[in-house]
Short mmCIF file of C-alpha atoms in Angstrom, two decimals:
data_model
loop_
_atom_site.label_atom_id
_atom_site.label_comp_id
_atom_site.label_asym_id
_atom_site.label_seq_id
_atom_site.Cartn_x
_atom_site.Cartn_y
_atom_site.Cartn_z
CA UNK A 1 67.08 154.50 200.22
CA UNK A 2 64.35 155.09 197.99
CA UNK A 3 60.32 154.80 197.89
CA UNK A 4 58.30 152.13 195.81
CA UNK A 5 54.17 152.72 196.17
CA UNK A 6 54.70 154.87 199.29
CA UNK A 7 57.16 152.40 200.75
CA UNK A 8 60.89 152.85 201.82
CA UNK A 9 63.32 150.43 200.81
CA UNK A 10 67.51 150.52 201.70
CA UNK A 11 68.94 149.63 198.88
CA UNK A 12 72.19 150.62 199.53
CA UNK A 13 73.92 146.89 199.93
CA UNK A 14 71.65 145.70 197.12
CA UNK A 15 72.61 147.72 194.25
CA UNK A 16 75.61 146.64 193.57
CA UNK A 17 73.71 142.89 192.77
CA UNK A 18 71.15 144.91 190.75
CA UNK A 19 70.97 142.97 187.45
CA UNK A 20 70.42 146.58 185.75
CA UNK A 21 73.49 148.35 187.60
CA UNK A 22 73.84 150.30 190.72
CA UNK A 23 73.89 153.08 188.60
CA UNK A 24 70.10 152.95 188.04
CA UNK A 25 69.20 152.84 191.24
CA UNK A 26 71.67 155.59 192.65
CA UNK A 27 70.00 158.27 190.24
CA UNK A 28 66.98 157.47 192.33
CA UNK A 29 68.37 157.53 195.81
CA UNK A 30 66.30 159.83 198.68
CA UNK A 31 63.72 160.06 195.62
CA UNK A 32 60.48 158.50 194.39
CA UNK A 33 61.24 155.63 192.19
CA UNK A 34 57.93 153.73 191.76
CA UNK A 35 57.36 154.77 187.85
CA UNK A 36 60.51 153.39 187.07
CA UNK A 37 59.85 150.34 188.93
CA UNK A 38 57.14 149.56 186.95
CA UNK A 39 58.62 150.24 183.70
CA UNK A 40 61.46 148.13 184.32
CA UNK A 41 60.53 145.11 186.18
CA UNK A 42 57.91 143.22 183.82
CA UNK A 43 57.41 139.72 186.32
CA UNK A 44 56.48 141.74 189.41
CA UNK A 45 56.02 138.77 191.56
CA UNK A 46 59.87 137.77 191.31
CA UNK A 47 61.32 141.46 192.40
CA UNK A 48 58.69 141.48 195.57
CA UNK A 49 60.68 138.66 196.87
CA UNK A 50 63.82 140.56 197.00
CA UNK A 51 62.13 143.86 197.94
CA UNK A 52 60.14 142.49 201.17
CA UNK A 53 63.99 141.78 202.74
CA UNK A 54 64.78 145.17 201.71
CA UNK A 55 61.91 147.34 203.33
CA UNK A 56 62.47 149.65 206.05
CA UNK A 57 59.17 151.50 206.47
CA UNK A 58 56.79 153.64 204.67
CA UNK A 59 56.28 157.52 204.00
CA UNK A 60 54.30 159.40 206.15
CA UNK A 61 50.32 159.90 205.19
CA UNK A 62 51.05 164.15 204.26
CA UNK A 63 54.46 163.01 202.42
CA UNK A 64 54.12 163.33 198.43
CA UNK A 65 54.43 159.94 196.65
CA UNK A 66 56.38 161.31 193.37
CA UNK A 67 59.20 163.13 192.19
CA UNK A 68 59.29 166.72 193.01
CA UNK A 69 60.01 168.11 190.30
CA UNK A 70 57.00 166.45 188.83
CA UNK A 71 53.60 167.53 188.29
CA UNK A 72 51.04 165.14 190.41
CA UNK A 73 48.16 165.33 187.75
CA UNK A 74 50.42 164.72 185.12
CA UNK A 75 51.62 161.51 186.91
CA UNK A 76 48.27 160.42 187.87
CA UNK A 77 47.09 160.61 184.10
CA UNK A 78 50.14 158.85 183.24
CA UNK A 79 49.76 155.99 185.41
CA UNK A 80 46.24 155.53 183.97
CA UNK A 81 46.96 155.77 180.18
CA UNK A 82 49.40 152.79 181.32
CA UNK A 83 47.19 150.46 183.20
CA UNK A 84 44.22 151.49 180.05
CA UNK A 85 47.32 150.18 177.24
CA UNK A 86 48.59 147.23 179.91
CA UNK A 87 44.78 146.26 179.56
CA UNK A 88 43.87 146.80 175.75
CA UNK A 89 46.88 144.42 175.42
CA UNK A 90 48.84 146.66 173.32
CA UNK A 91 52.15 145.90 175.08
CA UNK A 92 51.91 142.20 174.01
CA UNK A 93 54.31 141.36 171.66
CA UNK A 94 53.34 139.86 168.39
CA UNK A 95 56.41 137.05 167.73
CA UNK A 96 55.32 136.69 163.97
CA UNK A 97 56.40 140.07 163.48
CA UNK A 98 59.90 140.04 165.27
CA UNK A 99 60.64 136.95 163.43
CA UNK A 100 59.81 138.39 160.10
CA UNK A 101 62.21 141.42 161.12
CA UNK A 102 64.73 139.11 162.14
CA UNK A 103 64.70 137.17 158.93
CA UNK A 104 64.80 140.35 156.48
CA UNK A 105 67.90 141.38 158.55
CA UNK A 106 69.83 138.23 158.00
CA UNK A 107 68.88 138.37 154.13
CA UNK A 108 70.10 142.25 154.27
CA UNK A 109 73.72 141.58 156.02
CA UNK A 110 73.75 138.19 153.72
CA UNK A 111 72.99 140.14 150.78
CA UNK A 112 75.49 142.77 151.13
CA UNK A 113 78.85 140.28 151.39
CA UNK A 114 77.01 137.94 148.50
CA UNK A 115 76.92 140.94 146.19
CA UNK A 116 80.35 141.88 146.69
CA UNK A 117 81.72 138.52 146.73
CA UNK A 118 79.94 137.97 143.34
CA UNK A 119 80.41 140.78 141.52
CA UNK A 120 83.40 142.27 142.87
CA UNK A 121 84.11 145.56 144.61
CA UNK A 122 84.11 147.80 141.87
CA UNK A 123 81.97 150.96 142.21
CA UNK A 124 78.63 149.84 141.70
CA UNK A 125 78.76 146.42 143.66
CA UNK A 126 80.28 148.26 146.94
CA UNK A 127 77.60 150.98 146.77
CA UNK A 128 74.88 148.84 146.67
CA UNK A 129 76.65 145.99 148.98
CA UNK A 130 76.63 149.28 151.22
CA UNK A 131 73.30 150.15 151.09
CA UNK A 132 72.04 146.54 151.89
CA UNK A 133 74.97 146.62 155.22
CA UNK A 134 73.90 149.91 155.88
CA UNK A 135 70.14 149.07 156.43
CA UNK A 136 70.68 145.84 158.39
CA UNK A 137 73.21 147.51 160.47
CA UNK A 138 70.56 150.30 161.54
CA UNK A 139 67.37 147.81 161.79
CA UNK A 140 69.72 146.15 163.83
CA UNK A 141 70.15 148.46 166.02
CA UNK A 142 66.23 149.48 166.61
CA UNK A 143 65.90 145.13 166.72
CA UNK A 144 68.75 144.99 169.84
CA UNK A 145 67.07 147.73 171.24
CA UNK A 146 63.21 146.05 171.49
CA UNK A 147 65.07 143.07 172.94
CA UNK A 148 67.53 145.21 175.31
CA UNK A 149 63.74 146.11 176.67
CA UNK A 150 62.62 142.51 177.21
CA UNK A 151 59.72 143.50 174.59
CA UNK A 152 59.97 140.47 172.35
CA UNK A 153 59.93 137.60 174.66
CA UNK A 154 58.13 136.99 178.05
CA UNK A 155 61.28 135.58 179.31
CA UNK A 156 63.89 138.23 179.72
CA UNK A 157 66.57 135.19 179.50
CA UNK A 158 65.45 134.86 175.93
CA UNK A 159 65.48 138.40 175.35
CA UNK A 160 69.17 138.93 176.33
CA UNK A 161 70.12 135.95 174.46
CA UNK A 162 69.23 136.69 170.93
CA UNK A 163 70.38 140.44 171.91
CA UNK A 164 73.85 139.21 172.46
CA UNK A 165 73.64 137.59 168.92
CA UNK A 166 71.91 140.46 167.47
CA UNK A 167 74.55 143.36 168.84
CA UNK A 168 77.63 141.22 170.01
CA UNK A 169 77.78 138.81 166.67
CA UNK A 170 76.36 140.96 163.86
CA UNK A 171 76.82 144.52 164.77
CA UNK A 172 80.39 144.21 167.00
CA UNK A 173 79.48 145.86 170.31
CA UNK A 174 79.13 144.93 173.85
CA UNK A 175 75.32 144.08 174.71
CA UNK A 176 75.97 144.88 178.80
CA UNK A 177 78.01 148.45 177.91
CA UNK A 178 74.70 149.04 175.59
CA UNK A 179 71.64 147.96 178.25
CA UNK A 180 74.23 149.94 181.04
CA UNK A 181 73.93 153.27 179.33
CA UNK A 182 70.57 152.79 177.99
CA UNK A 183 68.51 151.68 181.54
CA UNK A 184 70.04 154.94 182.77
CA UNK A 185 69.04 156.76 179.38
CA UNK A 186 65.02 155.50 180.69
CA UNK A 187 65.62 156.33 184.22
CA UNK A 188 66.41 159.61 183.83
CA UNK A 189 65.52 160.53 180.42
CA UNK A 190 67.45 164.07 179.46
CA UNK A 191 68.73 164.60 183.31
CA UNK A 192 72.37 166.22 182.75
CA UNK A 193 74.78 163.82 184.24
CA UNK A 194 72.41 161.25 184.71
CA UNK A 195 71.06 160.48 181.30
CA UNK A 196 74.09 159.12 179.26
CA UNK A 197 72.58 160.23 176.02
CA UNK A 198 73.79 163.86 176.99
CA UNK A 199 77.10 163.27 177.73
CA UNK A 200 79.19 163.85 174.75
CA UNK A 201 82.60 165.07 175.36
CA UNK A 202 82.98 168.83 175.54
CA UNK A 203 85.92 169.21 173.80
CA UNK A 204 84.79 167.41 170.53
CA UNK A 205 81.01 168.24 170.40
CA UNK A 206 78.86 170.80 170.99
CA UNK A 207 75.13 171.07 172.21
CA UNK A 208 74.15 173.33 170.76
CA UNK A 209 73.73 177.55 172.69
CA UNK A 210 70.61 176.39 174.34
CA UNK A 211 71.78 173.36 176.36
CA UNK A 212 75.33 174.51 176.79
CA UNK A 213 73.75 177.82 178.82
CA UNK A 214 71.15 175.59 181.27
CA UNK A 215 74.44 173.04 181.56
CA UNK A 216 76.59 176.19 183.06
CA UNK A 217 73.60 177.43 184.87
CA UNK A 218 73.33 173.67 186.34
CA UNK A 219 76.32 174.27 188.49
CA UNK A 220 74.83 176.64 190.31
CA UNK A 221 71.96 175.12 191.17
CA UNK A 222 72.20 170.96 189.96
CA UNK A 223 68.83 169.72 191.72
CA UNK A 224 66.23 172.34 190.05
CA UNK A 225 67.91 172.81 186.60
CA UNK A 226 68.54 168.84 186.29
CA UNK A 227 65.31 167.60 185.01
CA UNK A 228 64.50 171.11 182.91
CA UNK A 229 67.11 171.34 179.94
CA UNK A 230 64.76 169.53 177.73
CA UNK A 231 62.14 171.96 178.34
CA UNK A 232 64.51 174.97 177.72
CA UNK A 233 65.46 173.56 174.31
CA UNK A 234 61.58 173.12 173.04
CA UNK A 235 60.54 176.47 173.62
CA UNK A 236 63.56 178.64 172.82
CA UNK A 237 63.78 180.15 169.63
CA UNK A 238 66.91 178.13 169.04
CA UNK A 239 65.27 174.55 169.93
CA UNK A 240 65.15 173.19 166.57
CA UNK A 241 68.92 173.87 164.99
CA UNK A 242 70.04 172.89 168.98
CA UNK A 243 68.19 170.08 169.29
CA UNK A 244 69.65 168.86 165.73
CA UNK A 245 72.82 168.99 166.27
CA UNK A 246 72.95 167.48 169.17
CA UNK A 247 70.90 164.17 167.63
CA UNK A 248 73.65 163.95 164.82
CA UNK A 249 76.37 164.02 166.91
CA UNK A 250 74.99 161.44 169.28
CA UNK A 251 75.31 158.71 166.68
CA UNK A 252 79.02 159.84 166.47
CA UNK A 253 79.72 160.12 170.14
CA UNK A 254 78.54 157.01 171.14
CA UNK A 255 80.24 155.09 168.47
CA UNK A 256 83.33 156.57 169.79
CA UNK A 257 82.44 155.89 173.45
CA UNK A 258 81.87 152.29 172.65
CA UNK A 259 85.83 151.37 172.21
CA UNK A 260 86.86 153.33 174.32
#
């Protein structure tokens, strides 16, 4: 089970037809999920139907209605700087835009094979072919990643379509393995063994003296040390070169993880 606005839901037959993974929803089982929610489900009318079947009560009127390892005014002002943007209109997308990004990528990748195919692959051709392959292959990336977020299109059909082009066609990797380790990246953003972004193997990377001493400590006590390793790494002395490190080798480790 988990709670949505104060409400309990079973979700334990459902998650395994959740269109984002049960994996999602299991990091947020016997907890408050209702931020989440929201920042996942954009048509809000269409989930309701499948969450009114799935309701089982509500919490009682003393009973928190957040995570607990959460501050409450730090939610509340959240929750308000979100409804204040959702208002402004500053989440709507502007299509103009994504299509001009779209466009300049295709002229980048085309660029890169027509200046090899014309000029050869001596030295200078390949480095500059590289450069322009390098670039689209990167804006790609951050392009898959707007649409892995529904955040181009209303429709997320549309979204997940040109994503599939996008990272399937022109960059060579799966769209689901990608949108399955990054709606668990947003759900629990820099959790240890929840967030996939932290876990790189042990025996080929490091991360870095700060992390690696609040991951031992973490098996000692898993529910209060989950949610505070990013906090450790800020303010220790160490946060910057730690904090480094571990970014670089991300790239590498999740290249790796994505044929394997």
């Amino acid at each position: 089970w988990l709670v949505i606005d104060r409400k309990v839901y079973d979700v334990s037959k459902f998650s395994k037809r959740h269109p984002g993974g049960s994996r999602v929803i299991s990091h947020y089982a016997g907890q408050d999920a209702t931020d989440a929610f929201v920042a996942f489900h954009n048509d809000k009318s269409l989930v309701q139907k499948y969450l009114k079947s799935l309701l089982i009560g509500e919490l009682a009127p003393d009973q928190p209605s957040f995570e607990s390892n959460k501050k409450k005014s730090l939610l509340e002002d959240f929750r308000e700087l979100r409804c204040t943007v959702e208002k402004m209109g500053l989440l709507r997308p502007d299509f103009f835009f994504f299509f001009l990004i779209f466009l300049h990528l295709l002229v980048l990748d085309a660029a890169a094979w027509l200046v090899v195919w014309y000029f050869g692959t001596s030295l200078v051709p390949f480095l500059a072919g590289m450069v322009f392959f390098t670039t689209a292959q990167i804006q790609m990336g951050w392009f898959q990643h707007d649409l892995g977020h529904c955040s181009v299109f209303r429709r997320p059909r549309w979204n997940h379509l040109l994503q599939t082009v996008v990272i399937n066609m022109l960059k060579g990797l799966p769209a689901s393995w990608w949108n399955h380790l990054h709606n668990q990246h947003h759900a629990k953003p820099n959790c240890f063994r929840k967030d996939p972004d932290l876990n790189m193997h042990p025996l080929l990377f490091s991360l870095g003296k700060t992390l690696s001493v609040q991951v031992w400590k973490s098996r000692f006590n898993d529910r209060k040390l989950e949610c505070e390793i990013d906090i450790y790494i800020i303010y220790n002395d160490n946060s910057l070169e730690s904090r480094r490190r571990s970014s670089c080798l991300t790239i590498t480790s999740i290249s790796i993880s994505s044929v394997s």
